């Protein structure tokens, strides 16, 4: 409903980059540039200063940004209120999710929600938990599904369930013979770690630290943001990794990987997060409630399957 030019200008001002704004809006960079040019021609003044690879707002740009935020907020609220009067949920829902949740939990979650609310269009961005948390806090996303406990004041969090962490390795790896693995058992074996900001990386480092083991004592095989690549390297015998039980269940069942519990046991939380001060539409609230219920239900199914 709101002027598309204002939406694009708001994104560029917020991200400080035409490229990042284009990625956020699912547009091409030339299309973003065209919308900004149209808006500047409409006001007959320059709104952005572009120089030395940086973008800054002119005084006119500051004024337009202040009004754009109010207009876009009211437009979103209007769309939501009218939709609620029809008693049928509809519209776009911007969701951020960690890579592990995207790999296992999200497909079932979206399938169930789409069957119940077919007019809702989920728009999903996959990244690590820290990146997703930051984007929800910045109000770039309506809702986030992450594996870390958020302590940001600008975020409302709901603890939905938890998933056990396990060591994964090939079936002929020396670690495969263990029924449980302590931090000391893992010393000397090449480790396939996750990328910075990944919740499982953080928990793995805490696991070793609690046992008095420095990460320098664990030979590093690779640092990866892709769960699929982590599992592939582990299955090929390149090293061990730590992953959530739900994400490896099928691989273990089909004999591609071994999954061994940690000692002491460790769990990753499944958290649903929402911007605290963002207008809360019925769509956002309904999806958050549904996600919490489904996470809890699926976690029980994972427990029963073992």
Coordinates of C-alpha atoms in Angstrom, one line a residue:
X1 CA 0.0 0.0 0.0
X2 CA 2.8 2.4 0.9
X3 CA 4.7 4.2 -1.9
X4 CA 7.4 1.7 -3.2
X5 CA 9.8 4.6 -3.5
X6 CA 9.6 5.3 0.2
X7 CA 10.1 1.6 1.0
X8 CA 13.2 1.5 -1.2
X9 CA 14.6 4.8 0.3
X10 CA 14.0 3.5 3.8
X11 CA 15.9 0.3 3.1
X12 CA 18.9 2.1 1.5
X13 CA 19.0 4.6 4.4
X14 CA 18.8 1.8 7.0
X15 CA 21.4 -0.5 5.4
X16 CA 23.7 2.3 4.1
X17 CA 24.1 0.4 0.9
X18 CA 22.3 0.0 -2.4
X19 CA 23.5 -3.6 -2.7
X20 CA 22.3 -4.6 0.8
X21 CA 19.0 -2.8 0.3
X22 CA 18.5 -4.7 -3.0
X23 CA 19.2 -8.0 -1.3
X24 CA 16.8 -7.2 1.6
X25 CA 14.0 -6.1 -0.9
X26 CA 14.7 -9.0 -3.3
X27 CA 15.3 -6.4 -6.1
X28 CA 18.1 -5.8 -8.5
X29 CA 20.5 -2.9 -7.7
X30 CA 19.6 -1.0 -10.9
X31 CA 15.9 -1.2 -9.8
X32 CA 16.8 0.3 -6.4
X33 CA 18.8 3.1 -8.0
X34 CA 15.9 3.9 -10.3
X35 CA 13.4 4.1 -7.4
X36 CA 15.8 6.5 -5.4
X37 CA 16.2 8.6 -8.5
X38 CA 12.4 8.8 -9.0
X39 CA 12.0 9.9 -5.3
X40 CA 14.7 12.6 -5.6
X41 CA 13.0 13.9 -8.8
X42 CA 9.7 14.0 -7.0
X43 CA 11.1 16.2 -4.2
X44 CA 13.4 18.0 -6.6
X45 CA 16.3 17.6 -4.2
X46 CA 19.1 15.2 -3.4
X47 CA 18.3 12.9 -0.5
X48 CA 21.5 10.8 -0.4
X49 CA 25.2 11.7 -0.6
X50 CA 27.2 9.1 -2.4
X51 CA 31.0 9.2 -2.1
X52 CA 34.0 7.1 -1.2
X53 CA 31.9 3.9 -1.1
X54 CA 29.6 5.4 1.6
X55 CA 26.1 6.7 1.6
X56 CA 24.9 9.4 4.0
X57 CA 21.6 11.3 4.3
X58 CA 21.3 14.9 3.3
X59 CA 19.2 17.2 5.6
X60 CA 16.3 16.6 3.2
X61 CA 17.0 12.9 3.4
X62 CA 16.9 12.9 7.2
X63 CA 13.4 14.5 7.0
X64 CA 12.1 12.1 4.4
X65 CA 13.4 9.2 6.4
X66 CA 11.6 10.3 9.6
X67 CA 8.3 10.6 7.7
X68 CA 8.9 7.4 5.7
X69 CA 9.2 5.4 9.0
X70 CA 5.9 6.7 10.2
X71 CA 4.2 6.2 6.9
X72 CA 5.5 2.6 6.4
X73 CA 4.5 1.7 10.0
X74 CA 1.0 3.0 9.5
X75 CA 0.7 1.3 6.2
X76 CA 1.7 -2.0 7.7
X77 CA -0.8 -1.6 10.5
X78 CA -3.5 -0.7 8.0
X79 CA -2.9 -3.8 5.9
X80 CA -3.0 -6.0 9.0
X81 CA -6.1 -4.4 10.5
X82 CA -8.1 -4.8 7.2
X83 CA -6.8 -8.4 6.8
X84 CA -8.0 -9.2 10.3
X85 CA -11.5 -7.9 9.5
X86 CA -11.8 -10.5 6.8
X87 CA -11.0 -13.2 9.4
X88 CA -8.5 -14.8 7.1
X89 CA -4.8 -14.4 7.6
X90 CA -2.9 -13.1 4.5
X91 CA 0.1 -11.1 3.5
X92 CA 3.9 -11.5 3.5
X93 CA 5.7 -12.7 6.6
X94 CA 9.5 -12.0 6.8
X95 CA 11.2 -14.9 8.6
X96 CA 14.8 -15.3 9.6
X97 CA 16.1 -18.7 10.6
X98 CA 19.4 -20.4 11.5
X99 CA 20.9 -23.0 9.1
X100 CA 20.1 -25.9 11.3
X101 CA 16.4 -25.0 11.8
X102 CA 16.2 -24.3 8.1
X103 CA 17.5 -27.8 7.3
X104 CA 15.2 -29.8 9.5
X105 CA 12.5 -27.9 11.3
X106 CA 11.5 -25.2 8.9
X107 CA 10.1 -27.3 6.0
X108 CA 7.6 -29.1 8.3
X109 CA 6.7 -25.8 10.0
X110 CA 6.0 -24.0 6.8
X111 CA 4.0 -26.9 5.3
X112 CA 1.7 -27.0 8.3
X113 CA 1.3 -23.2 8.4
X114 CA 0.6 -22.9 4.7
X115 CA -2.0 -25.7 4.8
X116 CA -3.8 -23.7 7.5
X117 CA -3.3 -20.2 6.1
X118 CA -2.8 -20.6 2.3
X119 CA -2.9 -16.8 1.6
X120 CA 0.2 -16.1 3.7
X121 CA 3.4 -15.8 1.8
X122 CA 6.5 -16.7 3.9
X123 CA 9.7 -14.9 2.9
X124 CA 12.6 -16.7 4.5
X125 CA 16.2 -15.6 5.0
X126 CA 18.7 -18.2 6.2
X127 CA 21.7 -17.2 8.2
X128 CA 23.4 -18.1 11.5
X129 CA 21.6 -17.5 14.8
X130 CA 23.5 -14.3 15.6
X131 CA 22.9 -12.7 12.2
X132 CA 19.2 -13.6 12.5
X133 CA 19.0 -12.2 16.0
X134 CA 20.6 -8.9 14.9
X135 CA 18.2 -8.6 11.9
X136 CA 15.1 -9.1 14.1
X137 CA 16.5 -6.6 16.6
X138 CA 16.9 -4.1 13.8
X139 CA 13.3 -4.8 12.7
X140 CA 14.4 -6.0 9.3
X141 CA 12.6 -9.3 10.0
X142 CA 9.1 -9.9 11.5
X143 CA 10.2 -13.0 13.3
X144 CA 13.3 -15.2 13.9
X145 CA 13.9 -18.9 14.6
X146 CA 17.2 -19.3 16.3
X147 CA 19.3 -21.6 18.6
X148 CA 20.7 -19.1 21.0
X149 CA 19.1 -17.5 24.0
X150 CA 18.7 -13.8 23.2
X151 CA 19.4 -11.2 25.8
X152 CA 18.8 -8.1 23.7
X153 CA 16.3 -5.7 25.3
X154 CA 14.7 -5.0 21.9
X155 CA 13.7 -8.6 21.4
X156 CA 10.9 -10.7 22.9
X157 CA 11.8 -14.3 23.1
X158 CA 9.9 -17.5 23.5
X159 CA 11.6 -20.8 24.4
X160 CA 9.8 -23.4 22.3
X161 CA 11.8 -26.6 22.7
X162 CA 15.4 -28.0 22.7
X163 CA 17.5 -30.4 20.7
X164 CA 20.4 -32.5 21.8
X165 CA 23.8 -32.0 20.4
X166 CA 25.8 -34.9 19.2
X167 CA 29.2 -35.7 17.7
X168 CA 28.9 -36.8 14.1
X169 CA 31.5 -38.8 12.1
X170 CA 31.9 -41.4 9.5
X171 CA 30.9 -45.0 10.4
X172 CA 34.6 -46.1 10.3
X173 CA 36.0 -43.1 12.2
X174 CA 37.9 -44.0 15.4
X175 CA 35.3 -42.1 17.4
X176 CA 32.5 -44.2 16.0
X177 CA 33.1 -47.0 18.6
X178 CA 32.2 -44.8 21.6
X179 CA 28.8 -44.8 23.2
X180 CA 29.4 -41.3 24.7
X181 CA 32.2 -38.8 24.1
X182 CA 33.8 -36.4 26.6
X183 CA 35.7 -33.4 25.6
X184 CA 39.0 -35.2 26.4
X185 CA 38.0 -38.0 23.9
X186 CA 37.9 -35.5 21.1
X187 CA 41.3 -34.0 21.6
X188 CA 43.6 -34.7 18.7
X189 CA 40.9 -35.4 16.2
X190 CA 40.3 -33.0 13.3
X191 CA 37.2 -30.8 14.0
X192 CA 34.8 -29.5 11.4
X193 CA 33.6 -26.3 13.1
X194 CA 30.7 -24.0 12.2
X195 CA 31.0 -20.3 11.1
X196 CA 31.3 -17.4 13.6
X197 CA 27.9 -16.5 15.0
X198 CA 26.6 -20.0 14.7
X199 CA 24.9 -21.2 17.9
X200 CA 26.4 -24.7 17.7
X201 CA 29.9 -23.2 17.4
X202 CA 29.3 -21.2 20.5
X203 CA 28.0 -24.2 22.4
X204 CA 30.9 -26.4 21.2
X205 CA 33.4 -23.9 22.5
X206 CA 31.6 -23.8 25.9
X207 CA 31.7 -27.6 26.0
X208 CA 35.5 -27.7 25.6
X209 CA 36.0 -24.7 27.9
X210 CA 34.0 -26.4 30.7
X211 CA 36.5 -29.3 30.5
X212 CA 39.5 -27.0 30.6
X213 CA 40.4 -27.7 27.0
X214 CA 41.6 -24.9 24.7
X215 CA 40.3 -24.8 21.2
X216 CA 44.0 -24.7 20.1
X217 CA 44.2 -28.3 21.3
X218 CA 41.6 -29.4 18.7
X219 CA 43.0 -29.6 15.2
X220 CA 40.8 -27.6 12.9
X221 CA 39.6 -29.2 9.6
X222 CA 37.3 -26.5 8.4
X223 CA 34.9 -23.7 9.4
X224 CA 31.6 -24.0 7.5
X225 CA 28.3 -22.1 7.4
X226 CA 26.6 -24.9 5.4
X227 CA 25.2 -27.8 7.5
X228 CA 25.0 -30.0 4.4
X229 CA 28.7 -29.5 3.8
X230 CA 29.5 -30.2 7.4
X231 CA 27.6 -33.5 7.2
X232 CA 29.3 -34.4 3.9
X233 CA 32.8 -33.9 5.1
X234 CA 32.1 -35.8 8.3
X235 CA 30.6 -38.7 6.4
X236 CA 33.7 -38.8 4.1
X237 CA 35.9 -39.2 7.2
X238 CA 37.5 -35.7 7.1
X239 CA 36.9 -35.2 10.8
X240 CA 34.2 -35.0 13.4
X241 CA 31.6 -32.3 13.9
X242 CA 28.9 -31.4 16.5
X243 CA 25.4 -31.1 15.2
X244 CA 21.8 -31.2 16.4
X245 CA 20.2 -34.6 16.7
X246 CA 17.2 -33.7 14.6
X247 CA 19.4 -32.5 11.7
X248 CA 21.3 -35.8 11.5
X249 CA 18.5 -38.3 12.3
X250 CA 17.9 -39.4 8.7
X251 CA 21.7 -39.6 7.9
X252 CA 22.2 -41.8 11.0
X253 CA 19.2 -44.0 10.1
X254 CA 20.4 -44.5 6.6
X255 CA 24.0 -45.3 7.7
X256 CA 25.8 -42.3 6.3
X257 CA 26.8 -40.9 9.7
X258 CA 27.3 -42.0 13.3
X259 CA 25.8 -39.9 16.0
X260 CA 27.3 -40.1 19.4
X261 CA 25.9 -38.2 22.5
X262 CA 28.2 -35.9 24.4
X263 CA 29.2 -36.4 28.0
X264 CA 27.9 -34.4 29.8
X265 CA 24.9 -34.0 27.5
X266 CA 24.4 -30.7 25.8
X267 CA 21.3 -29.2 24.3
X268 CA 20.6 -26.3 21.9
X269 CA 17.5 -24.2 22.5
X270 CA 14.9 -23.6 19.9
X271 CA 13.8 -20.0 20.3
X272 CA 11.2 -17.9 18.6
X273 CA 12.0 -14.2 18.7
X274 CA 10.0 -11.1 17.8
X275 CA 10.9 -7.3 17.8
X276 CA 9.7 -6.0 21.1
X277 CA 8.6 -2.6 20.0
X278 CA 7.3 -3.5 16.5
X279 CA 3.6 -3.3 15.7
X280 CA 2.3 -6.9 16.4
X281 CA 0.0 -8.0 13.7
X282 CA -2.3 -11.0 14.2
X283 CA -0.2 -12.8 11.4
X284 CA 3.0 -12.4 13.4
X285 CA 1.4 -13.5 16.7
X286 CA -0.3 -16.5 15.0
X287 CA 2.9 -17.7 13.4
X288 CA 4.9 -17.3 16.6
X289 CA 2.3 -19.3 18.5
X290 CA 2.2 -22.0 15.8
X291 CA 6.0 -22.2 15.6
X292 CA 6.3 -22.7 19.4
X293 CA 3.6 -25.5 19.3
X294 CA 5.2 -27.2 16.3
X295 CA 8.7 -27.0 17.7
X296 CA 7.5 -28.7 20.9
X297 CA 5.5 -31.4 19.0
X298 CA 8.4 -32.2 16.6
X299 CA 10.9 -32.3 19.4
X300 CA 8.7 -35.0 21.1
X301 CA 8.7 -36.9 17.8
X302 CA 12.5 -36.8 17.6
X303 CA 12.7 -38.2 21.2
X304 CA 10.3 -41.0 20.4
X305 CA 12.2 -41.9 17.2
X306 CA 15.4 -42.7 19.2

